mmCIF file of C-alpha atoms and ligand atoms in Angstrom:
data_model
loop_
_atom_site.group_PDB
_atom_site.id
_atom_site.type_symbol
_atom_site.label_atom_id
_atom_site.label_comp_id
_atom_site.label_asym_id
_atom_site.label_seq_id
_atom_site.Cartn_x
_atom_site.Cartn_y
_atom_site.Cartn_z
ATOM 1 C CA UNK A 1343 4.744 -29.171 6.392
ATOM 2 C CA UNK A 1344 1.580 -27.219 5.641
ATOM 3 C CA UNK A 1345 0.735 -27.326 1.933
ATOM 4 C CA UNK A 1346 -1.279 -24.122 2.181
ATOM 5 C CA UNK A 1347 1.321 -22.197 4.146
ATOM 6 C CA UNK A 1348 3.184 -19.893 1.739
ATOM 7 C CA UNK A 1349 6.344 -20.031 3.845
ATOM 8 C CA UNK A 1350 6.437 -23.832 3.559
ATOM 9 C CA UNK A 1351 5.539 -23.670 -0.121
ATOM 10 C CA UNK A 1352 8.459 -21.448 -1.096
ATOM 11 C CA UNK A 1353 10.905 -23.503 0.955
ATOM 12 C CA UNK A 1354 9.666 -26.720 -0.667
ATOM 13 C CA UNK A 1355 10.027 -25.084 -4.080
ATOM 14 C CA UNK A 1356 13.624 -24.047 -3.375
ATOM 15 C CA UNK A 1357 15.162 -26.472 -0.857
ATOM 16 C CA UNK A 1358 18.633 -24.942 -1.297
ATOM 17 C CA UNK A 1359 17.453 -21.400 -0.591
ATOM 18 C CA UNK A 1360 19.913 -19.150 1.234
ATOM 19 C CA UNK A 1361 17.434 -16.460 2.149
ATOM 20 C CA UNK A 1362 13.846 -16.384 3.209
ATOM 21 C CA UNK A 1363 12.127 -13.027 3.098
ATOM 22 C CA UNK A 1364 8.691 -12.148 4.334
ATOM 23 C CA UNK A 1365 6.905 -8.886 3.529
ATOM 24 C CA UNK A 1366 3.424 -7.911 4.748
ATOM 25 C CA UNK A 1367 0.544 -6.128 3.059
ATOM 26 C CA UNK A 1368 -0.739 -2.887 4.518
ATOM 27 C CA UNK A 1369 -4.058 -1.211 5.110
ATOM 28 C CA UNK A 1370 -4.157 2.516 5.521
ATOM 29 C CA UNK A 1371 -6.415 3.591 8.390
ATOM 30 C CA UNK A 1372 -6.602 7.244 7.352
ATOM 31 C CA UNK A 1373 -4.591 9.683 5.246
ATOM 32 C CA UNK A 1374 -5.451 8.725 1.685
ATOM 33 C CA UNK A 1375 -3.849 10.427 -1.310
ATOM 34 C CA UNK A 1376 -1.847 12.694 0.948
ATOM 35 C CA UNK A 1377 1.561 10.997 0.822
ATOM 36 C CA UNK A 1378 2.450 12.580 -2.533
ATOM 37 C CA UNK A 1379 1.327 15.907 -1.054
ATOM 38 C CA UNK A 1380 3.872 15.640 1.767
ATOM 39 C CA UNK A 1381 1.133 14.901 4.320
ATOM 40 C CA UNK A 1382 0.897 12.516 7.260
ATOM 41 C CA UNK A 1383 -0.520 8.992 6.962
ATOM 42 C CA UNK A 1384 -1.521 6.192 9.319
ATOM 43 C CA UNK A 1385 -1.005 2.760 7.758
ATOM 44 C CA UNK A 1386 -0.876 -0.649 9.485
ATOM 45 C CA UNK A 1387 0.990 -3.713 8.244
ATOM 46 C CA UNK A 1388 -1.201 -6.794 8.456
ATOM 47 C CA UNK A 1389 -0.753 -10.523 8.915
ATOM 48 C CA UNK A 1390 -1.316 -11.224 5.240
ATOM 49 C CA UNK A 1391 2.138 -11.702 3.823
ATOM 50 C CA UNK A 1392 4.262 -12.545 0.847
ATOM 51 C CA UNK A 1393 7.189 -14.970 1.104
ATOM 52 C CA UNK A 1394 10.256 -15.207 -1.100
ATOM 53 C CA UNK A 1395 12.847 -17.982 -0.931
ATOM 54 C CA UNK A 1396 15.994 -17.118 -2.883
ATOM 55 C CA UNK A 1397 19.542 -18.139 -3.652
ATOM 56 C CA UNK A 1398 22.236 -16.483 -5.747
ATOM 57 C CA UNK A 1399 23.103 -17.901 -9.186
ATOM 58 C CA UNK A 1400 26.198 -17.407 -11.351
ATOM 59 C CA UNK A 1401 24.408 -16.054 -14.445
ATOM 60 C CA UNK A 1402 22.995 -12.523 -14.622
ATOM 61 C CA UNK A 1403 19.450 -13.849 -14.617
ATOM 62 C CA UNK A 1404 16.426 -13.396 -12.379
ATOM 63 C CA UNK A 1405 14.630 -16.708 -12.465
ATOM 64 C CA UNK A 1406 11.419 -16.372 -10.451
ATOM 65 C CA UNK A 1407 8.533 -18.749 -9.915
ATOM 66 C CA UNK A 1408 5.212 -17.272 -8.752
ATOM 67 C CA UNK A 1409 3.630 -20.290 -7.089
ATOM 68 C CA UNK A 1410 0.169 -18.760 -6.576
ATOM 69 C CA UNK A 1411 -0.107 -18.036 -10.278
ATOM 70 C CA UNK A 1412 1.682 -21.134 -11.566
ATOM 71 C CA UNK A 1413 3.912 -18.862 -13.657
ATOM 72 C CA UNK A 1414 7.641 -18.501 -14.009
ATOM 73 C CA UNK A 1415 9.890 -15.956 -15.647
ATOM 74 C CA UNK A 1416 13.549 -15.573 -16.589
ATOM 75 C CA UNK A 1417 14.784 -12.016 -16.946
ATOM 76 C CA UNK A 1418 18.212 -11.007 -18.227
ATOM 77 C CA UNK A 1419 19.655 -8.483 -15.767
ATOM 78 C CA UNK A 1420 21.563 -6.893 -18.661
ATOM 79 C CA UNK A 1421 18.352 -6.199 -20.566
ATOM 80 C CA UNK A 1422 15.997 -4.765 -17.978
ATOM 81 C CA UNK A 1423 15.107 -1.795 -20.197
ATOM 82 C CA UNK A 1424 13.603 -4.176 -22.741
ATOM 83 C CA UNK A 1425 10.866 -5.269 -20.288
ATOM 84 C CA UNK A 1426 10.896 -8.709 -21.903
ATOM 85 C CA UNK A 1427 11.919 -12.173 -20.717
ATOM 86 C CA UNK A 1428 14.976 -14.029 -22.004
ATOM 87 C CA UNK A 1429 12.970 -15.214 -25.020
ATOM 88 C CA UNK A 1430 11.856 -11.698 -25.880
ATOM 89 C CA UNK A 1431 8.258 -12.162 -24.651
ATOM 90 C CA UNK A 1432 6.635 -9.279 -22.708
ATOM 91 C CA UNK A 1433 7.048 -9.651 -18.955
ATOM 92 C CA UNK A 1434 4.008 -10.826 -16.979
ATOM 93 C CA UNK A 1435 2.656 -7.990 -14.844
ATOM 94 C CA UNK A 1436 3.763 -9.338 -11.447
ATOM 95 C CA UNK A 1437 7.373 -9.689 -12.608
ATOM 96 C CA UNK A 1438 7.627 -5.978 -13.409
ATOM 97 C CA UNK A 1439 8.125 -5.344 -9.676
ATOM 98 C CA UNK A 1440 11.273 -7.428 -9.115
ATOM 99 C CA UNK A 1441 12.549 -6.204 -12.496
ATOM 100 C CA UNK A 1442 11.877 -2.603 -11.445
ATOM 101 C CA UNK A 1443 13.836 -3.036 -8.222
ATOM 102 C CA UNK A 1444 16.784 -4.656 -10.014
ATOM 103 C CA UNK A 1445 16.685 -1.783 -12.507
ATOM 104 C CA UNK A 1446 16.755 0.917 -9.819
ATOM 105 C CA UNK A 1447 19.596 -0.845 -7.958
ATOM 106 C CA UNK A 1448 21.564 -0.893 -11.229
ATOM 107 C CA UNK A 1449 20.842 2.705 -12.036
ATOM 108 C CA UNK A 1450 21.943 3.843 -8.563
ATOM 109 C CA UNK A 1451 25.183 1.919 -8.893
ATOM 110 C CA UNK A 1452 24.402 -0.942 -6.487
ATOM 111 C CA UNK A 1453 25.507 -4.429 -7.551
ATOM 112 C CA UNK A 1454 22.689 -6.861 -8.396
ATOM 113 C CA UNK A 1455 23.201 -10.623 -8.166
ATOM 114 C CA UNK A 1456 21.470 -13.070 -10.433
ATOM 115 C CA UNK A 1457 19.069 -15.102 -8.377
ATOM 116 C CA UNK A 1458 16.672 -17.986 -8.364
ATOM 117 C CA UNK A 1459 13.531 -17.282 -6.322
ATOM 118 C CA UNK A 1460 10.126 -18.716 -5.464
ATOM 119 C CA UNK A 1461 7.270 -16.471 -4.341
ATOM 120 C CA UNK A 1462 3.985 -17.337 -2.627
ATOM 121 C CA UNK A 1463 1.577 -15.320 -0.525
ATOM 122 C CA UNK A 1464 -1.702 -15.176 1.329
ATOM 123 C CA UNK A 1465 -1.997 -11.484 0.523
ATOM 124 C CA UNK A 1466 -4.777 -10.627 -1.947
ATOM 125 C CA UNK A 1467 -3.106 -9.362 -5.128
ATOM 126 C CA UNK A 1468 -3.981 -6.055 -6.755
ATOM 127 C CA UNK A 1469 -6.723 -5.414 -4.196
ATOM 128 C CA UNK A 1470 -5.335 -2.232 -2.662
ATOM 129 C CA UNK A 1471 -3.366 -3.939 0.129
ATOM 130 C CA UNK A 1472 0.015 -3.046 -1.361
ATOM 131 C CA UNK A 1473 0.947 -6.397 -2.805
ATOM 132 C CA UNK A 1474 3.163 -4.497 -5.240
ATOM 133 C CA UNK A 1475 5.103 -2.760 -2.468
ATOM 134 C CA UNK A 1476 5.448 -6.126 -0.691
ATOM 135 C CA UNK A 1477 7.062 -7.675 -3.781
ATOM 136 C CA UNK A 1478 9.300 -4.658 -4.280
ATOM 137 C CA UNK A 1479 10.519 -4.545 -0.698
ATOM 138 C CA UNK A 1480 11.040 -8.332 -0.569
ATOM 139 C CA UNK A 1481 13.237 -8.299 -3.684
ATOM 140 C CA UNK A 1482 15.058 -5.160 -2.586
ATOM 141 C CA UNK A 1483 15.942 -6.990 0.640
ATOM 142 C CA UNK A 1484 17.069 -10.007 -1.390
ATOM 143 C CA UNK A 1485 19.371 -7.906 -3.590
ATOM 144 C CA UNK A 1486 20.627 -5.920 -0.629
ATOM 145 C CA UNK A 1487 21.417 -8.977 1.471
ATOM 146 C CA UNK A 1488 23.038 -10.950 -1.325
ATOM 147 C CA UNK A 1489 25.355 -8.108 -2.261
ATOM 148 C CA UNK A 1490 26.052 -7.222 1.393
ATOM 149 C CA UNK A 1491 24.926 -3.618 0.903
ATOM 150 C CA UNK A 1492 24.466 -1.515 4.020
ATOM 151 C CA UNK A 1493 21.308 0.507 3.678
ATOM 152 C CA UNK A 1494 18.770 2.084 6.040
ATOM 153 C CA UNK A 1495 15.224 0.812 5.691
ATOM 154 C CA UNK A 1496 14.030 4.298 4.715
ATOM 155 C CA UNK A 1497 16.477 4.393 1.821
ATOM 156 C CA UNK A 1498 15.341 0.957 0.735
ATOM 157 C CA UNK A 1499 11.703 2.137 0.790
ATOM 158 C CA UNK A 1500 12.634 5.222 -1.239
ATOM 159 C CA UNK A 1501 14.445 3.092 -3.814
ATOM 160 C CA UNK A 1502 11.355 0.909 -4.209
ATOM 161 C CA UNK A 1503 9.159 3.991 -4.614
ATOM 162 C CA UNK A 1504 11.534 5.329 -7.281
ATOM 163 C CA UNK A 1505 11.452 1.932 -9.018
ATOM 164 C CA UNK A 1506 7.662 1.971 -9.163
ATOM 165 C CA UNK A 1507 7.603 5.515 -10.456
ATOM 166 C CA UNK A 1508 10.394 5.310 -13.040
ATOM 167 C CA UNK A 1509 10.069 1.738 -14.288
ATOM 168 C CA UNK A 1510 6.366 1.007 -13.856
ATOM 169 C CA UNK A 1511 4.986 4.512 -14.312
ATOM 170 C CA UNK A 1512 2.825 4.762 -11.160
ATOM 171 C CA UNK A 1513 3.898 8.053 -9.601
ATOM 172 C CA UNK A 1514 3.087 6.863 -6.092
ATOM 173 C CA UNK A 1515 3.998 8.369 -2.736
ATOM 174 C CA UNK A 1516 6.182 6.684 -0.133
ATOM 175 C CA UNK A 1517 3.494 5.347 2.205
ATOM 176 C CA UNK A 1518 3.265 1.754 0.994
ATOM 177 C CA UNK A 1519 6.961 1.005 0.703
ATOM 178 C CA UNK A 1520 7.556 2.743 4.021
ATOM 179 C CA UNK A 1521 4.850 0.718 5.777
ATOM 180 C CA UNK A 1522 5.911 -2.636 4.338
ATOM 181 C CA UNK A 1523 9.505 -2.065 5.405
ATOM 182 C CA UNK A 1524 8.818 -0.507 8.845
ATOM 183 C CA UNK A 1525 5.657 -2.214 10.173
ATOM 184 C CA UNK A 1526 5.308 -2.884 13.904
ATOM 185 C CA UNK A 1527 3.072 -5.614 15.392
ATOM 186 C CA UNK A 1528 -0.044 -4.333 17.225
ATOM 187 C CA UNK A 1529 0.628 -0.746 16.105
ATOM 188 C CA UNK A 1530 -0.358 1.749 13.449
ATOM 189 C CA UNK A 1531 2.448 3.846 11.964
ATOM 190 C CA UNK A 1532 2.111 7.623 12.143
ATOM 191 C CA UNK A 1533 4.346 8.693 9.271
ATOM 192 C CA UNK A 1534 5.200 12.207 8.203
ATOM 193 C CA UNK A 1535 6.051 11.920 4.506
ATOM 194 C CA UNK A 1536 7.781 15.322 4.511
ATOM 195 C CA UNK A 1537 10.174 14.996 7.450
ATOM 196 C CA UNK A 1538 10.214 11.147 7.216
ATOM 197 C CA UNK A 1539 9.751 11.051 11.001
ATOM 198 C CA UNK A 1540 7.507 8.257 12.194
ATOM 199 C CA UNK A 1541 6.157 6.756 15.346
ATOM 200 C CA UNK A 1542 4.198 3.595 16.161
ATOM 201 C CA UNK A 1543 0.853 4.108 17.952
ATOM 202 C CA UNK A 1544 -0.785 1.124 19.698
ATOM 203 C CA UNK A 1545 -4.060 -0.050 18.165
ATOM 204 C CA UNK A 1546 -7.104 -0.261 20.449
ATOM 205 C CA UNK A 1547 -6.992 -3.687 22.135
ATOM 206 C CA UNK A 1548 -10.786 -4.130 21.995
ATOM 207 C CA UNK A 1549 -11.149 -3.511 18.274
ATOM 208 C CA UNK A 1550 -10.032 -5.425 15.178
ATOM 209 C CA UNK A 1551 -9.453 -4.451 11.598
ATOM 210 C CA UNK A 1552 -11.643 -6.167 9.056
ATOM 211 C CA UNK A 1553 -10.590 -5.871 5.450
ATOM 212 C CA UNK A 1554 -13.351 -6.454 2.900
ATOM 213 C CA UNK A 1555 -12.286 -7.128 -0.676
ATOM 214 C CA UNK A 1556 -14.990 -5.906 -3.058
ATOM 215 C CA UNK A 1557 -13.540 -8.013 -5.861
ATOM 216 C CA UNK A 1558 -13.877 -4.952 -8.114
ATOM 217 C CA UNK A 1559 -10.779 -4.788 -10.284
ATOM 218 C CA UNK A 1560 -9.032 -1.470 -10.327
ATOM 219 C CA UNK A 1561 -9.314 -0.629 -14.015
ATOM 220 C CA UNK A 1562 -7.469 2.391 -15.402
ATOM 221 C CA UNK A 1563 -6.289 3.040 -11.870
ATOM 222 C CA UNK A 1564 -2.783 4.047 -12.977
ATOM 223 C CA UNK A 1565 -3.895 6.847 -15.272
ATOM 224 C CA UNK A 1566 -6.579 8.065 -12.831
ATOM 225 C CA UNK A 1567 -4.039 7.983 -9.972
ATOM 226 C CA UNK A 1568 -1.451 9.938 -11.941
ATOM 227 C CA UNK A 1569 -4.131 12.434 -12.973
ATOM 228 C CA UNK A 1570 -5.059 13.066 -9.311
ATOM 229 C CA UNK A 1571 -1.427 13.721 -8.592
ATOM 230 C CA UNK A 1572 -1.219 16.238 -11.451
ATOM 231 C CA UNK A 1573 -4.356 18.000 -10.215
ATOM 232 C CA UNK A 1574 -2.756 18.449 -6.788
ATOM 233 C CA UNK A 1575 0.365 19.790 -8.460
ATOM 234 C CA UNK A 1576 -1.759 22.220 -10.456
ATOM 235 C CA UNK A 1577 -3.292 23.488 -7.196
ATOM 236 C CA UNK A 1578 0.195 24.039 -5.765
ATOM 237 C CA UNK A 1579 1.345 25.964 -8.867
ATOM 238 C CA UNK A 1580 -1.616 28.350 -8.569
ATOM 239 C CA UNK A 1581 -1.406 28.793 -4.787
ATOM 240 C CA UNK A 1582 2.337 29.327 -4.928
ATOM 241 C CA UNK A 1583 1.774 32.476 -6.988
ATOM 242 C CA UNK A 1584 -0.174 33.901 -4.053
ATOM 243 C CA UNK A 1585 2.195 32.662 -1.384
ATOM 244 C CA UNK A 1586 5.660 31.411 -2.388
ATOM 245 C CA UNK A 1587 5.955 29.552 0.923
ATOM 246 C CA UNK A 1588 3.474 27.008 -0.451
ATOM 247 C CA UNK A 1589 5.576 24.158 -1.836
ATOM 248 C CA UNK A 1590 3.010 21.388 -1.460
ATOM 249 C CA UNK A 1591 -0.581 21.006 -0.230
ATOM 250 C CA UNK A 1592 0.902 20.182 3.179
ATOM 251 C CA UNK A 1593 1.668 23.895 3.442
ATOM 252 C CA UNK A 1594 -1.992 24.844 2.995
ATOM 253 C CA UNK A 1595 -4.391 25.008 5.953
ATOM 254 C CA UNK A 1596 -8.156 25.385 5.668
ATOM 255 C CA UNK A 1597 -8.120 29.174 6.080
ATOM 256 C CA UNK A 1598 -5.534 29.577 3.321
ATOM 257 C CA UNK A 1599 -7.515 27.219 1.124
ATOM 258 C CA UNK A 1600 -10.702 29.253 1.639
ATOM 259 C CA UNK A 1601 -8.894 32.486 0.898
ATOM 260 C CA UNK A 1602 -7.712 31.288 -2.512
ATOM 261 C CA UNK A 1603 -10.175 28.587 -3.499
ATOM 262 C CA UNK A 1604 -11.852 30.784 -6.130
ATOM 263 C CA UNK A 1605 -8.592 30.877 -8.061
ATOM 264 C CA UNK A 1606 -8.658 27.103 -8.531
ATOM 265 C CA UNK A 1607 -10.533 25.320 -11.350
ATOM 266 C CA UNK A 1608 -13.532 23.462 -9.894
ATOM 267 C CA UNK A 1609 -12.117 19.932 -10.012
ATOM 268 C CA UNK A 1610 -8.713 21.051 -8.738
ATOM 269 C CA UNK A 1611 -10.412 22.848 -5.842
ATOM 270 C CA UNK A 1612 -12.206 19.650 -4.833
ATOM 271 C CA UNK A 1613 -9.007 17.611 -4.905
ATOM 272 C CA UNK A 1614 -7.136 20.213 -2.876
ATOM 273 C CA UNK A 1615 -9.900 20.457 -0.271
ATOM 274 C CA UNK A 1616 -9.782 16.703 0.236
ATOM 275 C CA UNK A 1617 -6.033 16.783 0.805
ATOM 276 C CA UNK A 1618 -6.093 19.762 3.177
ATOM 277 C CA UNK A 1619 -8.855 18.231 5.313
ATOM 278 C CA UNK A 1620 -7.511 14.692 5.118
ATOM 279 C CA UNK A 1621 -4.159 15.778 6.555
ATOM 280 C CA UNK A 1622 -6.021 17.432 9.410
ATOM 281 C CA UNK A 1623 -8.088 14.246 9.874
ATOM 282 C CA UNK A 1624 -4.916 12.188 10.289
ATOM 283 C CA UNK A 1625 -3.597 14.562 12.931
ATOM 284 C CA UNK A 1626 -6.913 14.494 14.809
ATOM 285 C CA UNK A 1627 -7.337 10.741 14.533
ATOM 286 C CA UNK A 1628 -3.810 9.998 15.748
ATOM 287 C CA UNK A 1629 -4.644 11.827 18.980
ATOM 288 C CA UNK A 1630 -7.801 9.733 19.421
ATOM 289 C CA UNK A 1631 -5.828 6.577 18.746
ATOM 290 C CA UNK A 1632 -3.205 7.495 21.296
ATOM 291 C CA UNK A 1633 -6.043 8.039 23.813
ATOM 292 C CA UNK A 1634 -7.549 4.672 22.900
ATOM 293 C CA UNK A 1635 -10.740 6.402 21.765
ATOM 294 C CA UNK A 1636 -11.784 3.998 19.018
ATOM 295 C CA UNK A 1637 -15.302 5.504 18.696
ATOM 296 C CA UNK A 1638 -14.029 8.946 17.728
ATOM 297 C CA UNK A 1639 -11.351 7.434 15.535
ATOM 298 C CA UNK A 1640 -13.996 5.424 13.672
ATOM 299 C CA UNK A 1641 -16.113 8.525 13.030
ATOM 300 C CA UNK A 1642 -13.159 10.144 11.282
ATOM 301 C CA UNK A 1643 -12.810 7.072 9.053
ATOM 302 C CA UNK A 1644 -16.388 7.603 7.819
ATOM 303 C CA UNK A 1645 -15.631 11.298 7.192
ATOM 304 C CA UNK A 1646 -12.552 10.291 5.220
ATOM 305 C CA UNK A 1647 -14.578 7.974 3.026
ATOM 306 C CA UNK A 1648 -17.146 10.663 2.196
ATOM 307 C CA UNK A 1649 -14.343 12.960 1.143
ATOM 308 C CA UNK A 1650 -12.754 10.306 -1.087
ATOM 309 C CA UNK A 1651 -16.170 9.696 -2.629
ATOM 310 C CA UNK A 1652 -17.307 13.281 -3.177
ATOM 311 C CA UNK A 1653 -14.165 15.404 -3.429
ATOM 312 C CA UNK A 1654 -11.378 13.118 -4.591
ATOM 313 C CA UNK A 1655 -13.760 10.900 -6.586
ATOM 314 C CA UNK A 1656 -11.830 7.658 -6.242
ATOM 315 C CA UNK A 1657 -14.615 5.489 -4.835
ATOM 316 C CA UNK A 1658 -17.084 3.320 -6.732
ATOM 317 C CA UNK A 1659 -20.558 1.859 -6.190
ATOM 318 C CA UNK A 1660 -19.250 -1.319 -4.556
ATOM 319 C CA UNK A 1661 -17.020 0.474 -2.044
ATOM 320 C CA UNK A 1662 -19.748 3.005 -1.167
ATOM 321 C CA UNK A 1663 -22.158 0.151 -0.600
ATOM 322 C CA UNK A 1664 -19.701 -1.646 1.672
ATOM 323 C CA UNK A 1665 -19.076 1.453 3.777
ATOM 324 C CA UNK A 1666 -22.773 2.405 4.049
ATOM 325 C CA UNK A 1667 -23.745 -1.163 4.918
ATOM 326 C CA UNK A 1668 -20.940 -1.539 7.472
ATOM 327 C CA UNK A 1669 -22.168 1.600 9.240
ATOM 328 C CA UNK A 1670 -25.444 -0.147 10.046
ATOM 329 C CA UNK A 1671 -23.943 -3.403 11.368
ATOM 330 C CA UNK A 1672 -23.574 -3.721 15.167
ATOM 331 C CA UNK A 1673 -20.021 -3.342 16.411
ATOM 332 C CA UNK A 1674 -18.777 -1.264 13.469
ATOM 333 C CA UNK A 1675 -16.896 1.822 14.652
ATOM 334 C CA UNK A 1676 -15.618 3.069 11.320
ATOM 335 C CA UNK A 1677 -15.238 2.111 7.660
ATOM 336 C CA UNK A 1678 -13.672 3.549 4.555
ATOM 337 C CA UNK A 1679 -12.016 2.556 1.314
ATOM 338 C CA UNK A 1680 -8.315 1.926 1.763
ATOM 339 C CA UNK A 1681 -5.456 2.496 -0.683
ATOM 340 C CA UNK A 1682 -5.769 4.293 -3.995
ATOM 341 C CA UNK A 1683 -9.453 3.412 -4.522
ATOM 342 C CA UNK A 1684 -11.184 2.776 -7.867
ATOM 343 C CA UNK A 1685 -12.085 -0.689 -6.513
ATOM 344 C CA UNK A 1686 -10.166 -2.937 -4.116
ATOM 345 C CA UNK A 1687 -10.842 -3.071 -0.384
ATOM 346 C CA UNK A 1688 -12.497 -1.290 2.508
ATOM 347 C CA UNK A 1689 -11.040 -1.267 6.019
ATOM 348 C CA UNK A 1690 -13.427 -1.526 8.958
ATOM 349 C CA UNK A 1691 -12.745 -0.901 12.619
ATOM 350 C CA UNK A 1692 -14.955 -3.347 14.501
ATOM 351 C CA UNK A 1693 -15.414 -4.181 18.180
ATOM 352 C CA UNK A 1694 -13.577 -7.432 18.706
ATOM 353 C CA UNK A 1695 -16.550 -9.386 20.047
ATOM 354 C CA UNK A 1696 -18.632 -8.482 16.962
ATOM 355 C CA UNK A 1697 -16.011 -9.278 14.329
ATOM 356 C CA UNK A 1698 -17.278 -12.665 13.120
ATOM 357 C CA UNK A 1699 -20.888 -11.642 12.858
ATOM 358 C CA UNK A 1700 -19.868 -8.384 11.204
ATOM 359 C CA UNK A 1701 -18.151 -10.340 8.417
ATOM 360 C CA UNK A 1702 -21.157 -12.612 7.920
ATOM 361 C CA UNK A 1703 -23.595 -9.680 7.827
ATOM 362 C CA UNK A 1704 -21.520 -7.629 5.398
ATOM 363 C CA UNK A 1705 -20.979 -10.600 3.065
ATOM 364 C CA UNK A 1706 -24.697 -11.410 3.037
ATOM 365 C CA UNK A 1707 -25.769 -7.888 2.087
ATOM 366 C CA UNK A 1708 -23.051 -7.705 -0.559
ATOM 367 C CA UNK A 1709 -24.150 -11.008 -2.070
ATOM 368 C CA UNK A 1710 -27.786 -9.868 -2.108
ATOM 369 C CA UNK A 1711 -26.860 -6.647 -3.854
ATOM 370 C CA UNK A 1712 -24.090 -7.667 -6.293
ATOM 371 C CA UNK A 1713 -24.304 -11.488 -6.435
ATOM 372 C CA UNK A 1714 -20.618 -11.538 -5.533
ATOM 373 C CA UNK A 1715 -18.970 -13.503 -2.711
ATOM 374 C CA UNK A 1716 -17.259 -10.897 -0.530
ATOM 375 C CA UNK A 1717 -13.899 -11.888 0.895
ATOM 376 C CA UNK A 1718 -13.345 -10.598 4.430
ATOM 377 C CA UNK A 1719 -10.166 -10.815 6.497
ATOM 378 C CA UNK A 1720 -9.943 -10.168 10.222
ATOM 379 C CA UNK A 1721 -6.436 -8.755 10.418
ATOM 380 C CA UNK A 1722 -3.867 -8.278 13.157
ATOM 381 C CA UNK A 1723 -1.210 -5.610 12.873
ATOM 382 C CA UNK A 1724 1.935 -7.573 12.103
ATOM 383 C CA UNK A 1725 5.647 -6.819 11.862
ATOM 384 C CA UNK A 1726 7.227 -5.319 8.756
ATOM 385 C CA UNK A 1727 9.420 -7.098 6.214
ATOM 386 C CA UNK A 1728 12.284 -9.232 7.510
ATOM 387 C CA UNK A 1729 15.003 -11.535 6.234
ATOM 388 C CA UNK A 1730 16.014 -14.939 7.561
ATOM 389 C CA UNK A 1731 19.364 -16.269 6.492
ATOM 390 C CA UNK A 1732 19.259 -20.001 6.016
ATOM 391 C CA UNK A 1733 22.368 -21.809 7.248
ATOM 392 C CA UNK A 1734 22.533 -25.391 6.058
ATOM 393 C CA UNK A 1735 24.732 -27.864 7.943
ATOM 394 C CA UNK A 1736 27.777 -28.701 5.808
ATOM 395 C CA UNK A 1737 27.782 -32.098 4.072
HETATM 396 C C1 GLA B 1900 -1.391 3.940 -3.479
HETATM 397 C C2 GLA B 1900 -0.007 4.562 -3.518
HETATM 398 C C3 GLA B 1900 0.315 5.298 -2.216
HETATM 399 C C4 GLA B 1900 -0.810 6.249 -1.825
HETATM 400 C C5 GLA B 1900 -2.166 5.563 -1.892
HETATM 401 C C6 GLA B 1900 -3.304 6.517 -1.676
HETATM 402 O O1 GLA B 1900 -1.443 2.911 -2.543
HETATM 403 O O2 GLA B 1900 0.985 3.578 -3.746
HETATM 404 O O3 GLA B 1900 1.543 5.967 -2.339
HETATM 405 O O4 GLA B 1900 -0.775 7.411 -2.597
HETATM 406 O O5 GLA B 1900 -2.370 4.925 -3.147
HETATM 407 O O6 GLA B 1900 -3.251 7.022 -0.383
#
């Protein structure tokens, strides 16, 4: 047994587990801040994963151990609204996610079993790789499987999104929960958040994804994220008065935007322009990906970053430095911040044969500039979340 392997760790922690669930993190290649505007996105699930071993218990309690953090929590399933543990202490942040999922299951009328669970992962937490969606989807699968509920993966993803919005207060789109629950090895996922249609597109075989974790914590990200969402909504309200067919920024093309842009307050106009162009970038880049044209795809990633920096204003000094530096390192085809921004990670598309030296070069320049050890991960596109049922021999 490998002491460092999270799968082994959770099984050792709970030898009588009945279920083993694995959920991946995701990086988004392009299509940032468009999912809550009904746009199209292009995420990839990566081989950095979270593992949950679980078994049902008689009491209405969620008893969860987070092995990476050395913390444990007991939550009364009959007092989820209190957001406290069984002793009345405030819940630790990570445990809000399983609590949120239990809460949404309850509120939608699905039965929720008490359970004992152990969690471990090799997925960087709170770094913009969707660790929160991974926890949500993993526990949703645990509750679903234990209660024998039949549910499509898309519905499960939507429940997790609703949990995050209603219980945690991040009014996120559906991209992360969709990706975590639908990921396909070696493929990116072209996902239309309006029609919910999706399609896997093979990743270029000669390129790899390098994730670089700036280490910059995403402070005040929730309020800034929700504010961006409101600004987009404000744009829709104004544009709708001109053309009632406009129900979301997805319904606005560049010509329409230009026609009405003077009606929008300055900041709102910048946000809307990002969204309109970013949706178009996803459509363009998906065609390049399907043609295995990694060079052109990479150029669009750089464009996307500039837009997030200048128009959507969700980048920061560290992420800009990483993207600018990456651009000058041999083998780099494209780079941009990934996820909500305000800190967290960049994603880089790098020619396979240059990957190792790319990581070394980027880390060196980052250290010289910020005196911080950059964490880099060469990632493979990995399968989405799955459940293993553990059958123990009787006796
Ligand atoms: C977060 C949200 C997603 C999406 C991205 C930005 O990851 O959870 O729904 O909005 O930010 O693209």
